[in-house]
Amino acid sequence: MIKKVMKLIQYVDILSASRTGGKLFTDEKYVLTPLAKEALKRHNVEILNGGSSMRKIIIAGNWKMNMTNDAAIELSKAVAAGMGEVKDRIAVMCPPFTALSSVAGAISGVNGLYLGAQNIFYEDKGAYTGEISPDMLISSGCSFCIIGHSERRKYFGETDETVNKKVKKALEKSLTPIICVGETLEERESHRELNVVKKQISGALSGLSKDDIAKVVIAYEPVWAIGTGKTASPEQAQAMHAYIREQVASLSDAVVSQSVSILYGGSMKPSNVKGLLACADIDGGLIGGASLKAEDFLKLVHFDD
Ligand code: PGA
């Protein structure tokens, strides 16, 4: 007789989930070891089982090429001081590489606050002048990494292929990729936005297993809304987010696609965050301008207070 055994979730599984965004995905029945149970509470990890629709809200700040070390420390300390006891959400700060270590120090031990990088390279080490490896990011305290931002696609030749290589490398190293997709104004005006985003999603996720797809975060950032003050309306954003979730489902399955957080980015600010996050498929934001002021960023983190 074959007995179906339950999946055993151990202490190390919880620890690795806490480093990569606080979500542990499984579609099997499971039991926790006593140590894992303790760690679950201590590290605020959530187990997503069998298509649970509980997605953690993620408010991520993309500082872009702003902030010297001193300014970065000041900003991150102010954000750390205002985080409070958050449970159903996390905040991620993505400073420039030069400030990663100092920001890591300033936010160390703060509940719900994580560090991310703005880019990554897909090789482990070697003669790649000016590039940064995943191990370097991890040793600087990162658990997240933005990949394929439209500014990198536009100014630095990033393509769906390089995005895919970077996503695979990030996942191999247990960094959570925040994969950016989004259409330009011209593409939207010529009604090509769905095809453009579909191609970016299938390119970024090409060759990934379902388990790996469950670990990614996607950011929908219409290029025409980035840094322009123009925001997609909640209806426009929701329609695209639902479409992205469908695409993710077609590359994995419905359970996995329900567990993937899809963030909106493009002039998100305290005055429009509520309407956007009220939408069923919008699970947080990737924020540029408004992440550079602690007061505004904290208003976004505590958008429902
Ligand atoms: P923005 O930038 O909030 O300044 O529009 C968003 C982004 O580029 O990630």
mmCIF file of C-alpha atoms and ligand atoms in Angstrom:
data_model
loop_
_atom_site.group_PDB
_atom_site.id
_atom_site.type_symbol
_atom_site.label_atom_id
_atom_site.label_comp_id
_atom_site.label_asym_id
_atom_site.label_seq_id
_atom_site.Cartn_x
_atom_site.Cartn_y
_atom_site.Cartn_z
ATOM 1 C CA MET A 1 0.000 0.000 0.000
ATOM 2 C CA ILE A 2 1.308 3.446 -0.818
ATOM 3 C CA LYS A 3 0.799 5.941 1.928
ATOM 4 C CA LYS A 4 0.659 9.587 0.948
ATOM 5 C CA VAL A 5 3.069 11.437 3.197
ATOM 6 C CA MET A 6 2.630 15.084 3.976
ATOM 7 C CA LYS A 7 5.237 17.628 3.019
ATOM 8 C CA LEU A 8 7.423 18.533 5.975
ATOM 9 C CA ILE A 9 8.201 22.214 6.257
ATOM 10 C CA GLN A 10 11.390 22.794 8.174
ATOM 11 C CA TYR A 11 13.135 25.657 9.908
ATOM 12 C CA VAL A 12 15.429 26.291 6.910
ATOM 13 C CA ASP A 13 12.424 26.586 4.568
ATOM 14 C CA ILE A 14 10.969 29.349 6.719
ATOM 15 C CA LEU A 15 14.303 31.137 6.942
ATOM 16 C CA SER A 16 14.768 31.132 3.195
ATOM 17 C CA ALA A 17 11.182 32.361 2.679
ATOM 18 C CA SER A 18 11.781 35.191 5.141
ATOM 19 C CA ARG A 19 14.784 36.291 3.082
ATOM 20 C CA THR A 20 12.853 36.304 -0.150
ATOM 21 C CA GLY A 21 9.727 38.266 0.622
ATOM 22 C CA GLY A 22 8.032 36.305 3.395
ATOM 23 C CA LYS A 23 5.942 33.934 1.262
ATOM 24 C CA LEU A 24 6.284 30.173 1.177
ATOM 25 C CA PHE A 25 4.309 28.545 -1.594
ATOM 26 C CA THR A 26 3.143 24.938 -1.544
ATOM 27 C CA ASP A 27 0.180 23.190 -3.078
ATOM 28 C CA GLU A 28 0.649 20.021 -1.037
ATOM 29 C CA LYS A 29 -0.714 19.230 2.407
ATOM 30 C CA TYR A 30 1.966 20.078 4.919
ATOM 31 C CA VAL A 31 3.063 19.868 8.526
ATOM 32 C CA LEU A 32 5.510 22.154 10.274
ATOM 33 C CA THR A 33 8.314 21.000 12.530
ATOM 34 C CA PRO A 34 8.172 22.666 15.997
ATOM 35 C CA LEU A 35 11.179 24.829 15.129
ATOM 36 C CA ALA A 36 9.566 25.863 11.844
ATOM 37 C CA LYS A 37 6.397 26.841 13.726
ATOM 38 C CA GLU A 38 8.368 29.134 15.987
ATOM 39 C CA ALA A 39 10.299 30.631 13.061
ATOM 40 C CA LEU A 40 7.058 31.247 11.152
ATOM 41 C CA LYS A 41 5.919 33.683 13.817
ATOM 42 C CA ARG A 42 9.294 35.213 14.483
ATOM 43 C CA HIS A 43 9.989 35.983 10.828
ATOM 44 C CA ASN A 44 6.445 36.904 9.853
ATOM 45 C CA VAL A 45 6.324 34.329 7.054
ATOM 46 C CA GLU A 46 3.073 33.419 5.356
ATOM 47 C CA ILE A 47 2.409 29.987 3.878
ATOM 48 C CA LEU A 48 0.393 30.103 0.670
ATOM 49 C CA ASN A 49 -1.303 26.799 0.261
ATOM 50 C CA GLY A 50 -3.358 25.552 -2.641
ATOM 51 C CA GLY A 51 -4.241 28.818 -4.266
ATOM 52 C CA SER A 52 -4.905 30.915 -1.216
ATOM 53 C CA SER A 53 -5.654 34.396 -2.455
ATOM 54 C CA MET A 54 -3.719 35.984 0.398
ATOM 55 C CA ARG A 55 -1.056 38.018 -1.294
ATOM 56 C CA LYS A 56 1.137 40.263 0.782
ATOM 57 C CA ILE A 57 1.089 43.908 -0.220
ATOM 58 C CA ILE A 58 4.524 45.086 -1.332
ATOM 59 C CA ILE A 59 5.430 48.764 -1.374
ATOM 60 C CA ALA A 60 8.803 49.063 -3.079
ATOM 61 C CA GLY A 61 10.795 52.266 -3.468
ATOM 62 C CA ASN A 62 13.002 52.614 -6.540
ATOM 63 C CA TRP A 63 15.399 55.421 -5.684
ATOM 64 C CA LYS A 64 16.989 55.363 -9.150
ATOM 65 C CA MET A 65 20.220 57.418 -9.419
ATOM 66 C CA ASN A 66 19.509 59.512 -6.334
ATOM 67 C CA MET A 67 20.927 59.769 -2.820
ATOM 68 C CA THR A 68 24.515 59.936 -1.671
ATOM 69 C CA ASN A 69 25.428 57.735 1.289
ATOM 70 C CA ASP A 70 24.585 60.281 3.967
ATOM 71 C CA ALA A 71 21.257 61.173 2.376
ATOM 72 C CA ALA A 72 20.453 57.469 1.983
ATOM 73 C CA ILE A 73 21.110 56.773 5.644
ATOM 74 C CA GLU A 74 18.943 59.716 6.691
ATOM 75 C CA LEU A 75 16.048 58.628 4.459
ATOM 76 C CA SER A 76 16.198 54.971 5.426
ATOM 77 C CA LYS A 77 16.382 55.750 9.148
ATOM 78 C CA ALA A 78 13.322 57.963 8.846
ATOM 79 C CA VAL A 79 11.415 55.205 7.004
ATOM 80 C CA ALA A 80 12.559 52.604 9.552
ATOM 81 C CA ALA A 81 11.303 54.794 12.388
ATOM 82 C CA GLY A 82 7.845 55.041 10.858
ATOM 83 C CA MET A 83 7.252 51.416 9.863
ATOM 84 C CA GLY A 84 5.387 50.364 13.017
ATOM 85 C CA GLU A 85 3.865 46.908 13.410
ATOM 86 C CA VAL A 86 2.949 45.870 9.893
ATOM 87 C CA LYS A 87 1.700 42.341 9.246
ATOM 88 C CA ASP A 88 -0.053 42.065 5.906
ATOM 89 C CA ARG A 89 2.530 44.030 3.929
ATOM 90 C CA ILE A 90 6.205 44.628 3.433
ATOM 91 C CA ALA A 91 8.210 47.604 2.250
ATOM 92 C CA VAL A 92 11.331 47.343 0.126
ATOM 93 C CA MET A 93 13.892 50.084 -0.439
ATOM 94 C CA CYS A 94 16.067 49.932 -3.548
ATOM 95 C CA PRO A 95 18.883 52.469 -3.218
ATOM 96 C CA PRO A 96 21.784 52.763 -5.656
ATOM 97 C CA PHE A 97 24.500 50.100 -5.238
ATOM 98 C CA THR A 98 26.803 52.526 -3.430
ATOM 99 C CA ALA A 99 24.311 52.951 -0.589
ATOM 100 C CA LEU A 100 23.168 49.327 -0.177
ATOM 101 C CA SER A 101 25.396 48.480 2.766
ATOM 102 C CA SER A 102 24.675 51.675 4.654
ATOM 103 C CA VAL A 103 20.934 51.310 4.161
ATOM 104 C CA ALA A 104 21.178 47.656 5.252
ATOM 105 C CA GLY A 105 22.729 48.854 8.513
ATOM 106 C CA ALA A 106 20.088 51.542 9.022
ATOM 107 C CA ILE A 107 17.125 49.176 8.575
ATOM 108 C CA SER A 108 18.562 46.062 10.171
ATOM 109 C CA GLY A 109 16.030 44.303 12.411
ATOM 110 C CA VAL A 110 13.113 46.532 11.387
ATOM 111 C CA ASN A 111 9.931 44.514 10.982
ATOM 112 C CA GLY A 112 8.636 44.360 7.414
ATOM 113 C CA LEU A 113 11.389 46.449 5.829
ATOM 114 C CA TYR A 114 13.624 44.847 3.191
ATOM 115 C CA LEU A 115 16.482 45.873 0.941
ATOM 116 C CA GLY A 116 16.528 45.530 -2.839
ATOM 117 C CA ALA A 117 18.868 46.391 -5.700
ATOM 118 C CA GLN A 118 17.941 48.195 -8.925
ATOM 119 C CA ASN A 119 19.723 45.764 -11.212
ATOM 120 C CA ILE A 120 21.762 42.565 -11.172
ATOM 121 C CA PHE A 121 24.125 40.782 -13.543
ATOM 122 C CA TYR A 122 23.537 37.204 -14.679
ATOM 123 C CA GLU A 123 27.060 35.871 -14.218
ATOM 124 C CA ASP A 124 28.501 34.801 -10.865
ATOM 125 C CA LYS A 125 31.818 36.635 -11.135
ATOM 126 C CA GLY A 126 34.651 37.527 -13.454
ATOM 127 C CA ALA A 127 35.763 40.083 -16.014
ATOM 128 C CA TYR A 128 32.576 42.150 -16.290
ATOM 129 C CA THR A 129 33.732 45.667 -15.484
ATOM 130 C CA GLY A 130 31.071 47.733 -13.778
ATOM 131 C CA GLU A 131 28.625 44.888 -13.163
ATOM 132 C CA ILE A 132 27.324 43.597 -9.824
ATOM 133 C CA SER A 133 26.823 39.908 -9.050
ATOM 134 C CA PRO A 134 23.990 38.324 -7.075
ATOM 135 C CA ASP A 135 26.363 37.223 -4.305
ATOM 136 C CA MET A 136 27.561 40.825 -3.952
ATOM 137 C CA LEU A 137 23.950 41.953 -3.543
ATOM 138 C CA ILE A 138 23.200 39.249 -1.000
ATOM 139 C CA SER A 139 26.324 40.056 0.989
ATOM 140 C CA SER A 140 25.190 43.702 1.046
ATOM 141 C CA GLY A 141 21.883 42.646 2.614
ATOM 142 C CA CYS A 142 19.554 42.465 -0.414
ATOM 143 C CA SER A 143 16.647 40.092 -0.696
ATOM 144 C CA PHE A 144 14.968 41.735 -3.723
ATOM 145 C CA CYS A 145 16.174 42.949 -7.083
ATOM 146 C CA ILE A 146 14.435 45.062 -9.712
ATOM 147 C CA ILE A 147 14.930 43.558 -13.181
ATOM 148 C CA GLY A 148 14.131 45.034 -16.597
ATOM 149 C CA HIS A 149 13.015 48.509 -15.551
ATOM 150 C CA SER A 150 11.947 50.490 -18.624
ATOM 151 C CA GLU A 151 14.824 52.936 -18.076
ATOM 152 C CA ARG A 152 17.253 50.014 -18.314
ATOM 153 C CA ARG A 153 15.500 48.760 -21.427
ATOM 154 C CA LYS A 154 15.550 52.234 -22.990
ATOM 155 C CA TYR A 155 19.015 53.548 -22.062
ATOM 156 C CA PHE A 156 21.065 50.400 -21.419
ATOM 157 C CA GLY A 157 19.943 47.933 -24.053
ATOM 158 C CA GLU A 158 18.139 45.555 -21.694
ATOM 159 C CA THR A 159 16.061 43.028 -23.679
ATOM 160 C CA ASP A 160 13.577 40.278 -22.827
ATOM 161 C CA GLU A 161 16.492 37.829 -23.202
ATOM 162 C CA THR A 162 18.769 39.596 -20.711
ATOM 163 C CA VAL A 163 15.803 40.059 -18.374
ATOM 164 C CA ASN A 164 15.156 36.307 -18.536
ATOM 165 C CA LYS A 165 18.811 35.474 -17.772
ATOM 166 C CA LYS A 166 18.803 37.862 -14.825
ATOM 167 C CA VAL A 167 15.516 36.489 -13.466
ATOM 168 C CA LYS A 168 16.902 32.932 -13.604
ATOM 169 C CA LYS A 169 20.118 33.948 -11.869
ATOM 170 C CA ALA A 170 18.260 35.880 -9.154
ATOM 171 C CA LEU A 171 16.009 32.882 -8.435
ATOM 172 C CA GLU A 172 18.961 30.486 -8.400
ATOM 173 C CA LYS A 173 20.439 32.653 -5.657
ATOM 174 C CA SER A 174 17.144 33.095 -3.733
ATOM 175 C CA LEU A 175 16.797 36.777 -4.512
ATOM 176 C CA THR A 176 13.227 37.810 -5.318
ATOM 177 C CA PRO A 177 13.092 39.446 -8.765
ATOM 178 C CA ILE A 178 10.728 42.381 -9.263
ATOM 179 C CA ILE A 179 10.228 42.084 -13.020
ATOM 180 C CA CYS A 180 9.143 45.300 -14.744
ATOM 181 C CA VAL A 181 6.903 45.320 -17.800
ATOM 182 C CA GLY A 182 4.868 48.044 -19.478
ATOM 183 C CA GLU A 183 4.053 49.708 -22.762
ATOM 184 C CA THR A 184 5.076 53.105 -24.165
ATOM 185 C CA LEU A 185 2.535 55.813 -24.999
ATOM 186 C CA GLU A 186 2.874 55.102 -28.687
ATOM 187 C CA GLU A 187 2.213 51.403 -28.109
ATOM 188 C CA ARG A 188 -0.906 52.182 -26.077
ATOM 189 C CA GLU A 189 -2.187 54.702 -28.607
ATOM 190 C CA SER A 190 -1.841 52.134 -31.340
ATOM 191 C CA HIS A 191 -3.663 49.558 -29.153
ATOM 192 C CA ARG A 192 -0.665 47.265 -28.903
ATOM 193 C CA GLU A 193 -0.299 47.368 -25.105
ATOM 194 C CA LEU A 194 -1.610 43.839 -24.473
ATOM 195 C CA ASN A 195 0.684 42.258 -27.045
ATOM 196 C CA VAL A 196 3.699 44.205 -25.800
ATOM 197 C CA VAL A 197 3.144 43.177 -22.187
ATOM 198 C CA LYS A 198 2.353 39.576 -23.139
ATOM 199 C CA LYS A 199 5.686 39.325 -24.965
ATOM 200 C CA GLN A 200 7.583 40.876 -22.044
ATOM 201 C CA ILE A 201 5.981 38.460 -19.570
ATOM 202 C CA SER A 202 6.561 35.346 -21.663
ATOM 203 C CA GLY A 203 10.132 36.493 -22.362
ATOM 204 C CA ALA A 204 10.916 37.147 -18.704
ATOM 205 C CA LEU A 205 9.416 33.867 -17.476
ATOM 206 C CA SER A 206 10.613 31.669 -20.327
ATOM 207 C CA GLY A 207 11.944 28.302 -19.130
ATOM 208 C CA LEU A 208 10.936 28.804 -15.482
ATOM 209 C CA SER A 209 9.281 26.015 -13.500
ATOM 210 C CA LYS A 210 5.928 26.632 -11.815
ATOM 211 C CA ASP A 211 7.663 26.733 -8.437
ATOM 212 C CA ASP A 212 9.993 29.442 -9.699
ATOM 213 C CA ILE A 213 7.195 31.462 -11.263
ATOM 214 C CA ALA A 214 5.481 31.411 -7.848
ATOM 215 C CA LYS A 215 8.507 33.245 -6.421
ATOM 216 C CA VAL A 216 8.581 36.247 -8.745
ATOM 217 C CA VAL A 217 7.032 39.669 -8.286
ATOM 218 C CA ILE A 218 5.850 41.552 -11.371
ATOM 219 C CA ALA A 219 5.575 45.331 -11.673
ATOM 220 C CA TYR A 220 3.331 46.779 -14.352
ATOM 221 C CA GLU A 221 4.762 50.195 -15.165
ATOM 222 C CA PRO A 222 3.242 51.929 -18.180
ATOM 223 C CA VAL A 223 6.174 53.948 -19.511
ATOM 224 C CA TRP A 224 3.925 56.958 -20.166
ATOM 225 C CA ALA A 225 3.125 57.154 -16.447
ATOM 226 C CA ILE A 226 6.690 56.988 -15.098
ATOM 227 C CA GLY A 227 7.897 60.290 -13.686
ATOM 228 C CA THR A 228 5.306 62.172 -15.717
ATOM 229 C CA GLY A 229 2.694 62.797 -13.040
ATOM 230 C CA LYS A 230 0.208 60.912 -15.256
ATOM 231 C CA THR A 231 -1.099 57.807 -13.525
ATOM 232 C CA ALA A 232 -3.006 54.977 -15.143
ATOM 233 C CA SER A 233 -6.568 55.097 -13.844
ATOM 234 C CA PRO A 234 -7.475 52.285 -11.441
ATOM 235 C CA GLU A 235 -9.631 50.799 -14.242
ATOM 236 C CA GLN A 236 -6.783 50.878 -16.782
ATOM 237 C CA ALA A 237 -4.308 49.439 -14.276
ATOM 238 C CA GLN A 238 -6.704 46.728 -13.030
ATOM 239 C CA ALA A 239 -7.474 45.626 -16.580
ATOM 240 C CA MET A 240 -3.769 45.171 -17.336
ATOM 241 C CA HIS A 241 -3.055 43.487 -13.996
ATOM 242 C CA ALA A 242 -5.847 40.959 -14.589
ATOM 243 C CA TYR A 243 -4.427 40.346 -18.067
ATOM 244 C CA ILE A 244 -0.921 39.833 -16.633
ATOM 245 C CA ARG A 245 -2.318 37.341 -14.110
ATOM 246 C CA GLU A 246 -3.957 35.446 -16.972
ATOM 247 C CA GLN A 247 -0.632 35.338 -18.812
ATOM 248 C CA VAL A 248 1.130 34.076 -15.684
ATOM 249 C CA ALA A 249 -1.558 31.383 -15.331
ATOM 250 C CA SER A 250 -1.046 30.283 -18.915
ATOM 251 C CA LEU A 251 2.680 29.844 -18.226
ATOM 252 C CA SER A 252 2.086 28.041 -14.900
ATOM 253 C CA ASP A 253 -1.400 27.455 -13.497
ATOM 254 C CA ALA A 254 -4.212 29.317 -11.781
ATOM 255 C CA VAL A 255 -2.983 28.512 -8.287
ATOM 256 C CA VAL A 256 0.488 29.874 -8.973
ATOM 257 C CA SER A 257 -0.833 32.975 -10.716
ATOM 258 C CA GLN A 258 -3.025 33.755 -7.708
ATOM 259 C CA SER A 259 0.045 33.738 -5.476
ATOM 260 C CA VAL A 260 2.129 36.153 -7.576
ATOM 261 C CA SER A 261 2.162 39.771 -6.396
ATOM 262 C CA ILE A 262 1.644 42.259 -9.220
ATOM 263 C CA LEU A 263 2.647 45.825 -8.365
ATOM 264 C CA TYR A 264 1.658 49.003 -10.161
ATOM 265 C CA GLY A 265 4.294 51.656 -10.921
ATOM 266 C CA GLY A 266 4.053 55.068 -12.542
ATOM 267 C CA SER A 267 3.468 58.249 -10.526
ATOM 268 C CA MET A 268 1.974 56.374 -7.573
ATOM 269 C CA LYS A 269 1.675 58.808 -4.684
ATOM 270 C CA PRO A 270 -0.267 59.317 -1.447
ATOM 271 C CA SER A 271 -3.173 60.950 -3.302
ATOM 272 C CA ASN A 272 -3.829 58.042 -5.697
ATOM 273 C CA VAL A 273 -2.592 54.973 -3.811
ATOM 274 C CA LYS A 274 -5.926 54.049 -2.220
ATOM 275 C CA GLY A 275 -7.854 53.861 -5.477
ATOM 276 C CA LEU A 276 -5.156 51.755 -7.118
ATOM 277 C CA LEU A 277 -4.696 49.333 -4.235
ATOM 278 C CA ALA A 278 -8.449 48.852 -3.912
ATOM 279 C CA CYS A 279 -8.348 46.951 -7.225
ATOM 280 C CA ALA A 280 -8.524 43.165 -6.965
ATOM 281 C CA ASP A 281 -5.308 42.438 -8.875
ATOM 282 C CA ILE A 282 -3.115 45.320 -7.705
ATOM 283 C CA ASP A 283 -0.946 44.069 -4.866
ATOM 284 C CA GLY A 284 1.290 47.031 -4.166
ATOM 285 C CA GLY A 285 3.437 49.609 -5.866
ATOM 286 C CA LEU A 286 6.862 50.266 -7.326
ATOM 287 C CA ILE A 287 7.454 53.878 -6.519
ATOM 288 C CA GLY A 288 10.057 56.276 -7.877
ATOM 289 C CA GLY A 289 9.634 59.955 -7.018
ATOM 290 C CA ALA A 290 7.482 59.479 -3.923
ATOM 291 C CA SER A 291 9.952 57.012 -2.402
ATOM 292 C CA LEU A 292 12.552 59.752 -1.964
ATOM 293 C CA LYS A 293 10.658 61.465 0.855
ATOM 294 C CA ALA A 294 10.189 59.405 4.001
ATOM 295 C CA GLU A 295 6.864 61.056 4.766
ATOM 296 C CA ASP A 296 5.382 60.201 1.350
ATOM 297 C CA PHE A 297 6.806 56.693 1.268
ATOM 298 C CA LEU A 298 5.406 55.966 4.723
ATOM 299 C CA LYS A 299 2.010 57.284 3.644
ATOM 300 C CA LEU A 300 2.113 54.728 0.849
ATOM 301 C CA VAL A 301 3.118 51.920 3.214
ATOM 302 C CA HIS A 302 0.279 52.887 5.586
ATOM 303 C CA PHE A 303 -2.137 53.744 2.782
ATOM 304 C CA ASP A 304 -5.171 52.426 4.632
ATOM 305 C CA ASP A 305 -4.609 54.083 8.027
HETATM 306 P P1 PGA B 1 7.653 57.223 -10.573
HETATM 307 O O1 PGA B 1 8.631 56.024 -10.998
HETATM 308 O O2 PGA B 1 6.911 56.764 -9.335
HETATM 309 O O3 PGA B 1 8.560 58.383 -10.294
HETATM 310 O O4 PGA B 1 6.730 57.465 -11.709
HETATM 311 C C1 PGA B 1 8.233 54.663 -10.909
HETATM 312 C C2 PGA B 1 9.339 53.785 -11.425
HETATM 313 O O5 PGA B 1 9.994 54.143 -12.412
HETATM 314 O O6 PGA B 1 9.600 52.690 -10.865
#
